[in-house]
CSV table of C-alpha atoms and ligand atoms in Angstrom, one decimal:
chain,number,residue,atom,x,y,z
A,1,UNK,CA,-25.3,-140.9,-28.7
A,2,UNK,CA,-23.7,-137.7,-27.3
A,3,UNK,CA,-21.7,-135.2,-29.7
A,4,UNK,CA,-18.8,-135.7,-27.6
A,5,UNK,CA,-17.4,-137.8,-25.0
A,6,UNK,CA,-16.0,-134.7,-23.0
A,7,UNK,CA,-16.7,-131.3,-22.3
A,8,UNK,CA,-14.0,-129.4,-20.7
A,9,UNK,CA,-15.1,-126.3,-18.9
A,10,UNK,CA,-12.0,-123.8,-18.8
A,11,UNK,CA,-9.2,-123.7,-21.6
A,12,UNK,CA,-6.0,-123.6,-19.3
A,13,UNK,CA,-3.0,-126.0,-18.9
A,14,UNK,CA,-5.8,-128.9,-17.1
A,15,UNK,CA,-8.3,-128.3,-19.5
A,16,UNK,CA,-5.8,-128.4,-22.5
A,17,UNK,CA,-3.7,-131.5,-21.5
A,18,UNK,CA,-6.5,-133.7,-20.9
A,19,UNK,CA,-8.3,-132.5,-24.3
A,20,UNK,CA,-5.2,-133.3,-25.7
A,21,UNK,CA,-4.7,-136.8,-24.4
A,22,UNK,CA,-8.6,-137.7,-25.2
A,23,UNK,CA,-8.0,-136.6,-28.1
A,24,UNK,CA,-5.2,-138.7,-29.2
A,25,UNK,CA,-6.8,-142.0,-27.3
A,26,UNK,CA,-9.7,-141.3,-30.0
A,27,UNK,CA,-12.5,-139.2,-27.7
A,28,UNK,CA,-14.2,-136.2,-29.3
A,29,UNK,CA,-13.9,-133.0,-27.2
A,30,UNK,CA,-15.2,-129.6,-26.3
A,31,UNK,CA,-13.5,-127.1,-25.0
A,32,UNK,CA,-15.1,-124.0,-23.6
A,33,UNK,CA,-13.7,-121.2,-21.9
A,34,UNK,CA,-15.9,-117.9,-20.8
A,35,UNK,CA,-12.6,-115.7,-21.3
A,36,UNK,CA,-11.7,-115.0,-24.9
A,37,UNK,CA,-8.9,-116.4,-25.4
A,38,UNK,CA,-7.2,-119.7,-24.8
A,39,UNK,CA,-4.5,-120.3,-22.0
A,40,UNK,CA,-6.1,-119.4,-19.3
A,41,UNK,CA,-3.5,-118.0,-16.3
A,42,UNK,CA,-0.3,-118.5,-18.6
A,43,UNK,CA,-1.9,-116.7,-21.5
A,44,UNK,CA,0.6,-114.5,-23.4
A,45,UNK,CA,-0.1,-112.0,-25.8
A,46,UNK,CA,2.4,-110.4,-28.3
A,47,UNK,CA,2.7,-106.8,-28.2
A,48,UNK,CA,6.0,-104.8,-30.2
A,49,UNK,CA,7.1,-108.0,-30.5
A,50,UNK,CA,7.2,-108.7,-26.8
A,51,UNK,CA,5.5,-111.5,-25.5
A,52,UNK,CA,3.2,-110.6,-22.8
A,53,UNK,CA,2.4,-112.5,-19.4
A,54,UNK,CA,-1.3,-111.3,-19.3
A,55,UNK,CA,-1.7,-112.5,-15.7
A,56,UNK,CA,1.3,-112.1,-13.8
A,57,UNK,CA,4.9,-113.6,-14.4
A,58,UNK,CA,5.4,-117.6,-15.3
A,59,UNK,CA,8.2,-119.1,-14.7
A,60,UNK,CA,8.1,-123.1,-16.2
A,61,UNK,CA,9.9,-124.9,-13.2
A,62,UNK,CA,9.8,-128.9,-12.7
A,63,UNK,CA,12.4,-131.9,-11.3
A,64,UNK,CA,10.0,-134.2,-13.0
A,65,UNK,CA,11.9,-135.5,-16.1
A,66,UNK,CA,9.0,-136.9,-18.3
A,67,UNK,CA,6.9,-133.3,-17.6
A,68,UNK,CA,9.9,-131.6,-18.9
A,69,UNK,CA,10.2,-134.1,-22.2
A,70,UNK,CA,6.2,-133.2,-22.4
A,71,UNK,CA,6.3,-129.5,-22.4
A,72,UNK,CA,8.9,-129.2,-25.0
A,73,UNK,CA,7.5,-132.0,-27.1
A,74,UNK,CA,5.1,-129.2,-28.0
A,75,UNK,CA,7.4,-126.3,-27.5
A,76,UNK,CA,11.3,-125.0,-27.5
A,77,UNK,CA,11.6,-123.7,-23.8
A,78,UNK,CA,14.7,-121.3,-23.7
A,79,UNK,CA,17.6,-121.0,-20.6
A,80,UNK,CA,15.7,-118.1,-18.2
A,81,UNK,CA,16.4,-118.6,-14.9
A,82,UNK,CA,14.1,-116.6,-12.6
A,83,UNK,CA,16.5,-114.4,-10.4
A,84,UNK,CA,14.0,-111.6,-8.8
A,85,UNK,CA,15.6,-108.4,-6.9
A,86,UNK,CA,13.8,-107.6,-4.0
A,87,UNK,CA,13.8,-103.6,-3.5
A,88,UNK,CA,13.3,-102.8,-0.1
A,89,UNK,CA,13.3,-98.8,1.1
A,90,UNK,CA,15.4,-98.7,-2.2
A,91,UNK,CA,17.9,-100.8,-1.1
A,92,UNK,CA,18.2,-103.7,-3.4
A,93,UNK,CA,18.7,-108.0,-2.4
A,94,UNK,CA,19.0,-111.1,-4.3
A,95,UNK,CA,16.0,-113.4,-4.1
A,96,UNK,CA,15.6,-116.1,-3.0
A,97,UNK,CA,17.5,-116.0,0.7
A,98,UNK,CA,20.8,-116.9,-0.5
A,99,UNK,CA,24.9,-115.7,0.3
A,100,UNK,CA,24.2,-113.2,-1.9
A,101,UNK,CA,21.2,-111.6,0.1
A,102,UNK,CA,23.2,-112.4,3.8
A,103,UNK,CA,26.0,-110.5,2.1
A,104,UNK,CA,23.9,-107.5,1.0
A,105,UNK,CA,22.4,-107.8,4.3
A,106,UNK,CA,24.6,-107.6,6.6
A,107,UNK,CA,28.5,-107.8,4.9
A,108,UNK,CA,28.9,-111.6,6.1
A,109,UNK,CA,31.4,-113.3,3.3
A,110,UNK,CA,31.9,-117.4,4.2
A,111,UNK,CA,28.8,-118.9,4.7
A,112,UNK,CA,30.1,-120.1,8.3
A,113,UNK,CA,29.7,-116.5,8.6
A,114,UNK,CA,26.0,-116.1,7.4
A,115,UNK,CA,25.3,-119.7,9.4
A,116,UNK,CA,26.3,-117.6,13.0
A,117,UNK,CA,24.6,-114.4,12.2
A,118,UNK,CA,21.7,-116.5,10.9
A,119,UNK,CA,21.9,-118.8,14.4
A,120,UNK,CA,21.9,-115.5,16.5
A,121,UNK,CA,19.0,-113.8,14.4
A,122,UNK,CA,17.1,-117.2,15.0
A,123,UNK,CA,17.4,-117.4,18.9
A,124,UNK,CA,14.8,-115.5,20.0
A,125,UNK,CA,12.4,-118.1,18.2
A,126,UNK,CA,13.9,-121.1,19.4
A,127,UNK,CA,11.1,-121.9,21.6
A,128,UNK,CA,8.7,-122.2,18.1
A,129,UNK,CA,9.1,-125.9,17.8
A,130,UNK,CA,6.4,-126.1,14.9
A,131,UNK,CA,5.7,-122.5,12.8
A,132,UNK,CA,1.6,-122.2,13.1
A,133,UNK,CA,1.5,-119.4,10.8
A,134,UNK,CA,3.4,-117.9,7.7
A,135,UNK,CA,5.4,-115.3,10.4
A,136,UNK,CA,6.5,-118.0,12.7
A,137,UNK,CA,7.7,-119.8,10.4
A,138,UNK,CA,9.6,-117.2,8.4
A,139,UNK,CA,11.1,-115.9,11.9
A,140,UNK,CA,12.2,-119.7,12.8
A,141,UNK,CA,13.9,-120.1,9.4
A,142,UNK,CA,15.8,-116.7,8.8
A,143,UNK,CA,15.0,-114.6,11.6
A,144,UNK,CA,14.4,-111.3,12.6
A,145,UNK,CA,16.2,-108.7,9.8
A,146,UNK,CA,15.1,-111.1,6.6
A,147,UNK,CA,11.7,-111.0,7.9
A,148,UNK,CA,11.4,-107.6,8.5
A,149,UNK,CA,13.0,-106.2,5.5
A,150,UNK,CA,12.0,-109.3,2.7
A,151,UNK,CA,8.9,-110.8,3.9
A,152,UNK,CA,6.5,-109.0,6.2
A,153,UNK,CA,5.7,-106.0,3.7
A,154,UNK,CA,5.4,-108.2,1.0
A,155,UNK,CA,3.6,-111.1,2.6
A,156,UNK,CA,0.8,-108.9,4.1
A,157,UNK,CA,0.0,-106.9,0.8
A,158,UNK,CA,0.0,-109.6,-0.9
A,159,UNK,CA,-2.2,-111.8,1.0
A,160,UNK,CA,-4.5,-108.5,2.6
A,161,UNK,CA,-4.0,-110.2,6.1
A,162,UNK,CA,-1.5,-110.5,9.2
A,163,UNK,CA,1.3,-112.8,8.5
A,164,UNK,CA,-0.1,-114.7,11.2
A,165,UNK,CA,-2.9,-115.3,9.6
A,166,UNK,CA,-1.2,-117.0,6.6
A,167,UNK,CA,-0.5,-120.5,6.1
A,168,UNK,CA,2.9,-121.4,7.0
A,169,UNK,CA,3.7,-124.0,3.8
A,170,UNK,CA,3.7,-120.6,1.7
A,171,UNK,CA,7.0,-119.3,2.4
A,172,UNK,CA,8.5,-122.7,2.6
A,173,UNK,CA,8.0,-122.4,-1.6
A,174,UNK,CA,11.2,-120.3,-1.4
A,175,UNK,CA,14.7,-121.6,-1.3
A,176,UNK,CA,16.8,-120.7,1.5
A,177,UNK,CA,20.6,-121.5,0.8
A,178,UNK,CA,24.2,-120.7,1.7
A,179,UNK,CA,25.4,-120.8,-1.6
A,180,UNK,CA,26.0,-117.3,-4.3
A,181,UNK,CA,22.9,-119.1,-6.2
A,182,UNK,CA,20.1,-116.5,-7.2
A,183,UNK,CA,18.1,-119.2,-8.9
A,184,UNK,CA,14.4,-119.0,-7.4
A,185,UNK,CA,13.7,-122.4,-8.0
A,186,UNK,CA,15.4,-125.6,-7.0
A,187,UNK,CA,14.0,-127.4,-9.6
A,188,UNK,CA,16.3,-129.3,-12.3
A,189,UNK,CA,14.8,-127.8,-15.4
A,190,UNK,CA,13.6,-124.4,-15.8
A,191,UNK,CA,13.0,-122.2,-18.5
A,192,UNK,CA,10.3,-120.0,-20.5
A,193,UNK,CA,8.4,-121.2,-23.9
A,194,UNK,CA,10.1,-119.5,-27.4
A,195,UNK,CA,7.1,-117.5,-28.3
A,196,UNK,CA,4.7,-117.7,-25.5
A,197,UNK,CA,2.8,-120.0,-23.1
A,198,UNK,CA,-0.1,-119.5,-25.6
A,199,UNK,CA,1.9,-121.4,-28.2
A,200,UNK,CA,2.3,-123.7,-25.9
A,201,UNK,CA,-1.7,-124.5,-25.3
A,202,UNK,CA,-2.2,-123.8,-29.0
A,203,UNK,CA,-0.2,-127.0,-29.8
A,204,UNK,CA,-1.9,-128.9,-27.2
A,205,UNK,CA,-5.6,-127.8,-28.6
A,206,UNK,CA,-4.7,-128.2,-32.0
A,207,UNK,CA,-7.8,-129.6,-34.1
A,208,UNK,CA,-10.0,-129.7,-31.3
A,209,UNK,CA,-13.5,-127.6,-31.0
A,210,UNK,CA,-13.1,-125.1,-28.7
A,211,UNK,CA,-15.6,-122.3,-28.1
A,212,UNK,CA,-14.7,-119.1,-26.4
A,213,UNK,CA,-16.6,-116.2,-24.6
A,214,UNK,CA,-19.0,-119.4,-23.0
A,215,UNK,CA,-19.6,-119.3,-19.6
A,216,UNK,CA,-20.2,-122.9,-18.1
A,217,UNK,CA,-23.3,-122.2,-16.3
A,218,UNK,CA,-25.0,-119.4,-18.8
A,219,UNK,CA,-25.6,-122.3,-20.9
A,220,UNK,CA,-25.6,-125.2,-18.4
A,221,UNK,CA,-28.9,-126.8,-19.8
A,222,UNK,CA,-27.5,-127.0,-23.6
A,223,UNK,CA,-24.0,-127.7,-22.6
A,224,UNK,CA,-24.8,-130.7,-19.4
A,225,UNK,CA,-26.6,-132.7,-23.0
A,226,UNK,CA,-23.8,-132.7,-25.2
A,227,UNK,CA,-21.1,-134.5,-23.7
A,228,UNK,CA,-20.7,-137.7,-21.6
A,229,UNK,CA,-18.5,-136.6,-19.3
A,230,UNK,CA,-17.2,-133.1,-18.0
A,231,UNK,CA,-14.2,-132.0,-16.6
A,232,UNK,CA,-14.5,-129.0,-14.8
A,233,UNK,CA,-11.6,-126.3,-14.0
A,234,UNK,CA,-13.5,-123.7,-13.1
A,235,UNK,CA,-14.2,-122.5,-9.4
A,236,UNK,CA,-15.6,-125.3,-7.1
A,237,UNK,CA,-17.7,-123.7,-5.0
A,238,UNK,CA,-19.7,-122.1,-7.9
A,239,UNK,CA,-20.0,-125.7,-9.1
A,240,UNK,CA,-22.3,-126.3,-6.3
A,241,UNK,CA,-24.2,-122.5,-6.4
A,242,UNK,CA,-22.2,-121.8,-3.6
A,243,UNK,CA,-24.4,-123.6,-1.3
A,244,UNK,CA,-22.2,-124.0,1.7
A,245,UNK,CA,-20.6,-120.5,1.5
A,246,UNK,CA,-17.9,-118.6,-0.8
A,247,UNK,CA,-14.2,-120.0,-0.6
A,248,UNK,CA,-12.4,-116.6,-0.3
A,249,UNK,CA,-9.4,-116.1,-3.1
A,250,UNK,CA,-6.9,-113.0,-3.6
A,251,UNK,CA,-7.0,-111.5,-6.6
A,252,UNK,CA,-4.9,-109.2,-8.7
A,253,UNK,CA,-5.1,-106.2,-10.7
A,254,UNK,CA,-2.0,-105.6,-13.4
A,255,UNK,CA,-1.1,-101.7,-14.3
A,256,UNK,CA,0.5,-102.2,-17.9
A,257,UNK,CA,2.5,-99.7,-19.5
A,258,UNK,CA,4.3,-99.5,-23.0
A,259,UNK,CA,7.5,-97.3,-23.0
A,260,UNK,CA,9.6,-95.5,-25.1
A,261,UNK,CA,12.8,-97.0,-23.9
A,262,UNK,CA,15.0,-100.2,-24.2
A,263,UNK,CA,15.6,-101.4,-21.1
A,264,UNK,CA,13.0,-100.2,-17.5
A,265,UNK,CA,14.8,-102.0,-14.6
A,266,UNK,CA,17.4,-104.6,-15.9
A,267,UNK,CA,15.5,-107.7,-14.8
A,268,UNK,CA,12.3,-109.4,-15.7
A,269,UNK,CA,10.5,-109.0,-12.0
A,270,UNK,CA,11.4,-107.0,-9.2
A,271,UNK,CA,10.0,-107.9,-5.8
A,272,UNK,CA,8.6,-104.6,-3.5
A,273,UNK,CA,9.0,-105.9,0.0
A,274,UNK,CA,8.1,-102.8,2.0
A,275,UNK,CA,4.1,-102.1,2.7
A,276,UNK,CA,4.3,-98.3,1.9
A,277,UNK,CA,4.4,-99.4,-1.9
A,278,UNK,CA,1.3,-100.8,-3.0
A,279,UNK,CA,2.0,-103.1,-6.0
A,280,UNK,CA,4.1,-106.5,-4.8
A,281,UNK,CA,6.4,-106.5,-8.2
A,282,UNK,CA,6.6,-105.0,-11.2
A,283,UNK,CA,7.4,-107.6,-14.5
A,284,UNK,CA,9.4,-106.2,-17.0
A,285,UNK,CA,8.5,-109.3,-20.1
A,286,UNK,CA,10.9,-108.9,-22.5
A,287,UNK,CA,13.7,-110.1,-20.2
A,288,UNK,CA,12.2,-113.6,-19.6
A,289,UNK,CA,13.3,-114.1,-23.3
A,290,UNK,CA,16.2,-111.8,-23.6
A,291,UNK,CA,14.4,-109.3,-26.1
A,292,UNK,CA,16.0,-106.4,-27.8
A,293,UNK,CA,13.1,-104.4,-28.7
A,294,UNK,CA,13.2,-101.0,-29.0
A,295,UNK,CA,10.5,-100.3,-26.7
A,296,UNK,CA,9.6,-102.0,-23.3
A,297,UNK,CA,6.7,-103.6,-21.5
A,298,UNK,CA,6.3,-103.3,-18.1
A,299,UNK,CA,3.4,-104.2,-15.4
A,300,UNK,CA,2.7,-103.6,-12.2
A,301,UNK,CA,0.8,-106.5,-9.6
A,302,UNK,CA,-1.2,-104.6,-7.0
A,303,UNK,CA,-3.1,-107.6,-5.0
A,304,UNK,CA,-7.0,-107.4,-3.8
A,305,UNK,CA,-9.7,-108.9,-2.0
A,306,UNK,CA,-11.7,-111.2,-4.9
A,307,UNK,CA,-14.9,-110.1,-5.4
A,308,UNK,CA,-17.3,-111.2,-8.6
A,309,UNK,CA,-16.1,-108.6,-11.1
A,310,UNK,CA,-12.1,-110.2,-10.5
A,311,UNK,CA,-10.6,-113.0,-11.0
A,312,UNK,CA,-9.6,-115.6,-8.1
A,313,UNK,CA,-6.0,-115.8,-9.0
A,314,UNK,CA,-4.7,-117.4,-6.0
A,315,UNK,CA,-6.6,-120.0,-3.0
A,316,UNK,CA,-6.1,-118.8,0.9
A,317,UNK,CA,-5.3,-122.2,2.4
A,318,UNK,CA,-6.2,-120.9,6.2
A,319,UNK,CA,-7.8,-123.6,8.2
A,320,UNK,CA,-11.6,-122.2,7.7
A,321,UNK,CA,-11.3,-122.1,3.4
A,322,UNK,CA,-9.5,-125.6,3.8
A,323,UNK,CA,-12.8,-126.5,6.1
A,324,UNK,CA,-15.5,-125.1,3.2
A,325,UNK,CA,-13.3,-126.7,0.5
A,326,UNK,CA,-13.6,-130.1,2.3
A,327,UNK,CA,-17.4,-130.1,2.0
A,328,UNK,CA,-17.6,-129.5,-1.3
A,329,UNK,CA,-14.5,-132.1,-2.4
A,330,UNK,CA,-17.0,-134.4,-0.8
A,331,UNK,CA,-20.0,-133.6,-2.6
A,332,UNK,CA,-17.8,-133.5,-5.8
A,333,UNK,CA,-17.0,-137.1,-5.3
A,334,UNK,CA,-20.4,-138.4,-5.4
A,335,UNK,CA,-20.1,-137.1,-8.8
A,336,UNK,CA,-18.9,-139.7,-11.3
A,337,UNK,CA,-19.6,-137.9,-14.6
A,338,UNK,CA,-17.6,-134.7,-13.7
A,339,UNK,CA,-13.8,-134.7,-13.3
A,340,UNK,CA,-12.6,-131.6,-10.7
A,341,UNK,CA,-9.2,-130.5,-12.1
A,342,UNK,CA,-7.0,-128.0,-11.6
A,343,UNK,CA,-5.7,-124.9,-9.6
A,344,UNK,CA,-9.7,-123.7,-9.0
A,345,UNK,CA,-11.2,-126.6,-9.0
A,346,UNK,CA,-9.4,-128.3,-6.3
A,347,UNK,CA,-8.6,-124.8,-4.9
A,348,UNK,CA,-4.8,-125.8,-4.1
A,349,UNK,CA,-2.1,-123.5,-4.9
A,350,UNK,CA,-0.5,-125.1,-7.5
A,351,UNK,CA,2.4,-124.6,-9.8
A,352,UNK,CA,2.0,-125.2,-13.5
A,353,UNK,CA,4.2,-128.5,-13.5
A,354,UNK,CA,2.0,-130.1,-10.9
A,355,UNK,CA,-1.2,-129.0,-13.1
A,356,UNK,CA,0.0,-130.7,-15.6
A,357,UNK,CA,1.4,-133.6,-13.7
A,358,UNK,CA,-2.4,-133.8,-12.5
A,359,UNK,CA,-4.4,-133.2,-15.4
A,360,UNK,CA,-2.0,-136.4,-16.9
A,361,UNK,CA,-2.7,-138.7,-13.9
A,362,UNK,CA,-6.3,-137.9,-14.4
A,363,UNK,CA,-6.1,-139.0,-17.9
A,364,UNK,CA,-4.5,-142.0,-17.1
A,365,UNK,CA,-7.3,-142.9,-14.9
A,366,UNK,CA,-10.0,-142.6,-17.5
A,367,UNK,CA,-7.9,-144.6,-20.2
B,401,FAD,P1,-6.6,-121.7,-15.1
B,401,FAD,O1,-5.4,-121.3,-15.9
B,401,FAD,O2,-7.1,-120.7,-14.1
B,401,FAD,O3,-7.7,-122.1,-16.2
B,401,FAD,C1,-9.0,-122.2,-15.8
B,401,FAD,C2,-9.9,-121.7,-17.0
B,401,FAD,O4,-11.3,-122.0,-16.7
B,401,FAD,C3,-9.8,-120.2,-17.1
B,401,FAD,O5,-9.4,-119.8,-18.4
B,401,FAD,C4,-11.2,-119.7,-16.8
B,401,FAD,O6,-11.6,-118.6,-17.6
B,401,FAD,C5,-12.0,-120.9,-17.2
B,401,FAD,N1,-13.3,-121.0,-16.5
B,401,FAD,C6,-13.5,-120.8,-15.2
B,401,FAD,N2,-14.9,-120.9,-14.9
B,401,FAD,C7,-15.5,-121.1,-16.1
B,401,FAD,C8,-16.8,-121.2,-16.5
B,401,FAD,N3,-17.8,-121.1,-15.6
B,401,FAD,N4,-17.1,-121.3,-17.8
B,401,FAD,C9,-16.1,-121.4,-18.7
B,401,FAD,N5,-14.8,-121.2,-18.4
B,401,FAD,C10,-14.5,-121.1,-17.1
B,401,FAD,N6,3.0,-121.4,-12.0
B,401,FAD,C11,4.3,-121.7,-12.3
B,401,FAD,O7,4.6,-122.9,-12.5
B,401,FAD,N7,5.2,-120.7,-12.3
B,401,FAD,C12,5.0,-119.4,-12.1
B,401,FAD,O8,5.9,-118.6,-12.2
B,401,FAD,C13,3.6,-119.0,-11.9
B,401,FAD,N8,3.3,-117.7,-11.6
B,401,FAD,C14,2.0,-117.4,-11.4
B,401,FAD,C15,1.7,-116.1,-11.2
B,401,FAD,C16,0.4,-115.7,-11.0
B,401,FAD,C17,0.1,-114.2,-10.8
B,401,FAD,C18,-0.6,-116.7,-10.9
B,401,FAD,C19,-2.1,-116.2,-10.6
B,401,FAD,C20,-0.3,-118.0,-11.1
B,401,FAD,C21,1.0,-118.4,-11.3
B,401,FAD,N9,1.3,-119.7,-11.5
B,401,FAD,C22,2.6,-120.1,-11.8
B,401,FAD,C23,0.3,-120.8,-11.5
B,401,FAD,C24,-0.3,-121.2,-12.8
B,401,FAD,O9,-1.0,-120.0,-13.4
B,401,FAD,C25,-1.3,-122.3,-12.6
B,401,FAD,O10,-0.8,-123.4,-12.0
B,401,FAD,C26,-2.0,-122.8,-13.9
B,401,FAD,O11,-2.2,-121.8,-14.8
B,401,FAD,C27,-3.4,-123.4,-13.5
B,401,FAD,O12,-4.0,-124.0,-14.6
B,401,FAD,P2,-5.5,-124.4,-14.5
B,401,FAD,O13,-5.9,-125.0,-15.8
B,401,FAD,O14,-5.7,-125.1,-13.3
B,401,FAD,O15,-6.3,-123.0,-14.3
B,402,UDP,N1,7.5,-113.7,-0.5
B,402,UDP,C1,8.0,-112.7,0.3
B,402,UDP,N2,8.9,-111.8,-0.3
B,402,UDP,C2,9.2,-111.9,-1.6
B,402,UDP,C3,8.7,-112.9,-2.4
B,402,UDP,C4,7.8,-113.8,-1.8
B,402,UDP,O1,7.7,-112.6,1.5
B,402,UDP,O2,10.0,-111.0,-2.1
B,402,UDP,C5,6.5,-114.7,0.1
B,402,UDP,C6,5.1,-114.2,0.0
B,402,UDP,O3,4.4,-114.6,1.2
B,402,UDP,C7,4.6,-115.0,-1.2
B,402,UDP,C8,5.3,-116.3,-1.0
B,402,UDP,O4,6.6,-115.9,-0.5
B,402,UDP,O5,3.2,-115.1,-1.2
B,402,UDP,C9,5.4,-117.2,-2.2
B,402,UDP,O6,6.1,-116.4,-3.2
B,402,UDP,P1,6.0,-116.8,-4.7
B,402,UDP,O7,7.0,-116.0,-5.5
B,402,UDP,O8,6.2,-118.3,-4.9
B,402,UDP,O9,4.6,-116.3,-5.1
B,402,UDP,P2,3.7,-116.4,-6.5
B,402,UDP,O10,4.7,-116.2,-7.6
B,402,UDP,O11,3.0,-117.6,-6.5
B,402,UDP,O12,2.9,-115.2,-6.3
């Protein structure tokens, strides 16, 4: 007889939902987590009263009714809609491409209007019948002046490559409309836990063991004994010692400062989109839940190559990771006492929705 029938390696939205579902069918977990703290990516930390994204800006987004129902089953989710301002050469746009942003652009008023300039912008690419890369596909779907001045700069800091060398799916994530609709998302419900992600993950751990500052595989001989089964979140190619090669991953680092004011810039992220300004955005977190605090919180997202003393915050999808990741998905099948789940370890750029959706259709399959 085991201690528990799971041990879940990482403490994040996977790790949490299933421990929360085994939990409730009767199964005695373990969480662990070699961070210290509980959340993983959409941890949030209260300082002056502002609740804190500690890695980088979450926005809840889903058009999936019973993930909605789920999320606020644990948790109150208020009305934010994410409406970033891209600042470009200090000229300011409305994100994502909508009339607003054609307006700002380039003074066009129907959306007749913004269809033609659009149409003409676009010509030049006609001959792309099916975008390769991140740049041909951002010229075939806005053209020349929207790629220039909203994408390029920010596309290539943030990724550390040549838009061409970027897969093209990413920039399809962003709405492109003709209506005045600044709403980043065209998802049906959207919105930002009262209090914090972290209450959010509290709720769904509540009453279960969970260790902190444990590192899987720094106490992989005492931890592979005391559970059944495993479900593992962490990073898949360290799973496997790395044995076919390192997935590459971009990481982050955040600049934080407290200040003495109200109010910084008016709007809880603004987007940098020109190359001569190092950081991508800067988050201002009391606006995703309209805070009046004295004082404000502000940080600033400067991206990096991932290297062992960062974290891997995003997957690069290019064809030779997708290649690496395949050999390793394959080994990880052979594996019927460990359960891969989650943004790491099935290295796909997911949104927090679909980890959720996930981690719930892998808990169906075990019950
Ligand atoms: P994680 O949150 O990464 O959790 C994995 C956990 O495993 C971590 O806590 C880690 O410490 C732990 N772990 C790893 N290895 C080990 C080990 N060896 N031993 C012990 N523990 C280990 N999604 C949205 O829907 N909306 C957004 O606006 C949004 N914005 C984002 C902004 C940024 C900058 C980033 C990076 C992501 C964003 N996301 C957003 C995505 C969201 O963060 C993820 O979808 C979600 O948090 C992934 O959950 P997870 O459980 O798979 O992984
Ligand atoms: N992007 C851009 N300009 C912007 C915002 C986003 O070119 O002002 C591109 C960029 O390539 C980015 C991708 O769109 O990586 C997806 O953006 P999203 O906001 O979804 O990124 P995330 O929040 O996941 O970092």
């Amino acid at each position: 007889m085991k201690q528990y029938d799971y041990l879940i390696v990482g403490a994040g939205l996977f790790g949490s939902v299933f421990a929360h579902e085994a939990t409730k069918k009767g199964r005695k977990c373990l969480v662990i987590d070699k961070r210290n703290h509980i959340a993983g990516n959409v941890f949030t930390e209260n300082i002056e009263g502002i609740n804190i994204h500690k890695y980088g800006a979450h926005i809840f987004h889903t058009s999936n009714k019973e993930i909605w129902d789920y999320v606020n089953s644990f948790v109150e989710f208020n009305r934010f809609t994410n409406s970033p301002i891209a600042n470009y050469k200090g000229k300011l746009y409305n994100l994502p491409f909508n009339m607003n942003t054609f307006y700002q652009l380039w003074g066009v008023v129907t959306p007749e209007e913004a269809i033609a300039k659009i149409e003409e912008q676009k010509k030049e690419y006609a001959h792309i019948l099916e975008p390769k890369n991140l740049e041909e596909q951002a010229l075939v779907l806005g053209g020349k002046d929207i790629y220039e001045k909203l994408i390029k700069g920010y596309t290539e800091k943030q990724w550390g490559r040549p838009a061409t060398q970027i897969p093209a799916f990413i920039i399809r994530r962003l709405p492109f409309r003709f209506t005045y609709d600044n709403n980043y998302f065209n998802d049906i419900y959207q919105g930002i836990p009262i209090g914090g992600y972290t209450k959010l993950v509290d709720k769904l751990l509540e009453g279960i063991d969970v260790r902190l500052h444990t590192n899987y595989f720094e106490n992989k001989d005492e931890l592979d004994l005391i559970a059944n089964k495993t479900i593992y979140t962490g990073k898949i190619d360290e799973f496997f010692n790395f044995e076919f090669g390192e997935l590459d991953y971009r990481s982050l680092h955040f600049e934080n400062h407290l200040l003495d004011k109200s109010n910084y810039q008016g709007n809880a992220v603004v987007n940098y989109t020109e190359k001569e300004i190092e950081y991508t955005r800067i988050i201002e977190h009391k606006h995703f839940e309209f805070g009046t605090q004295e004082k404000t919180y502000i940080t600033k997202e400067f991206p990096h190559e991932f290297s062992k003393d960062n974290e891997p915050y995003y997957p690069i999808n290019d064809d030779k990771n997708q290649e690496l990741v395949a050999k390793y998905q394959e080994k990880a099948s052979l594996l019927d006492k460990v359960i891969f789940g989650g943004r790491l370890a099935e290295y796909k750029y997911y949104d927090m929705h679909q980890v959720i959706e996930i981690a719930l259709e892998a808990v169906k399959k075990e019950f």
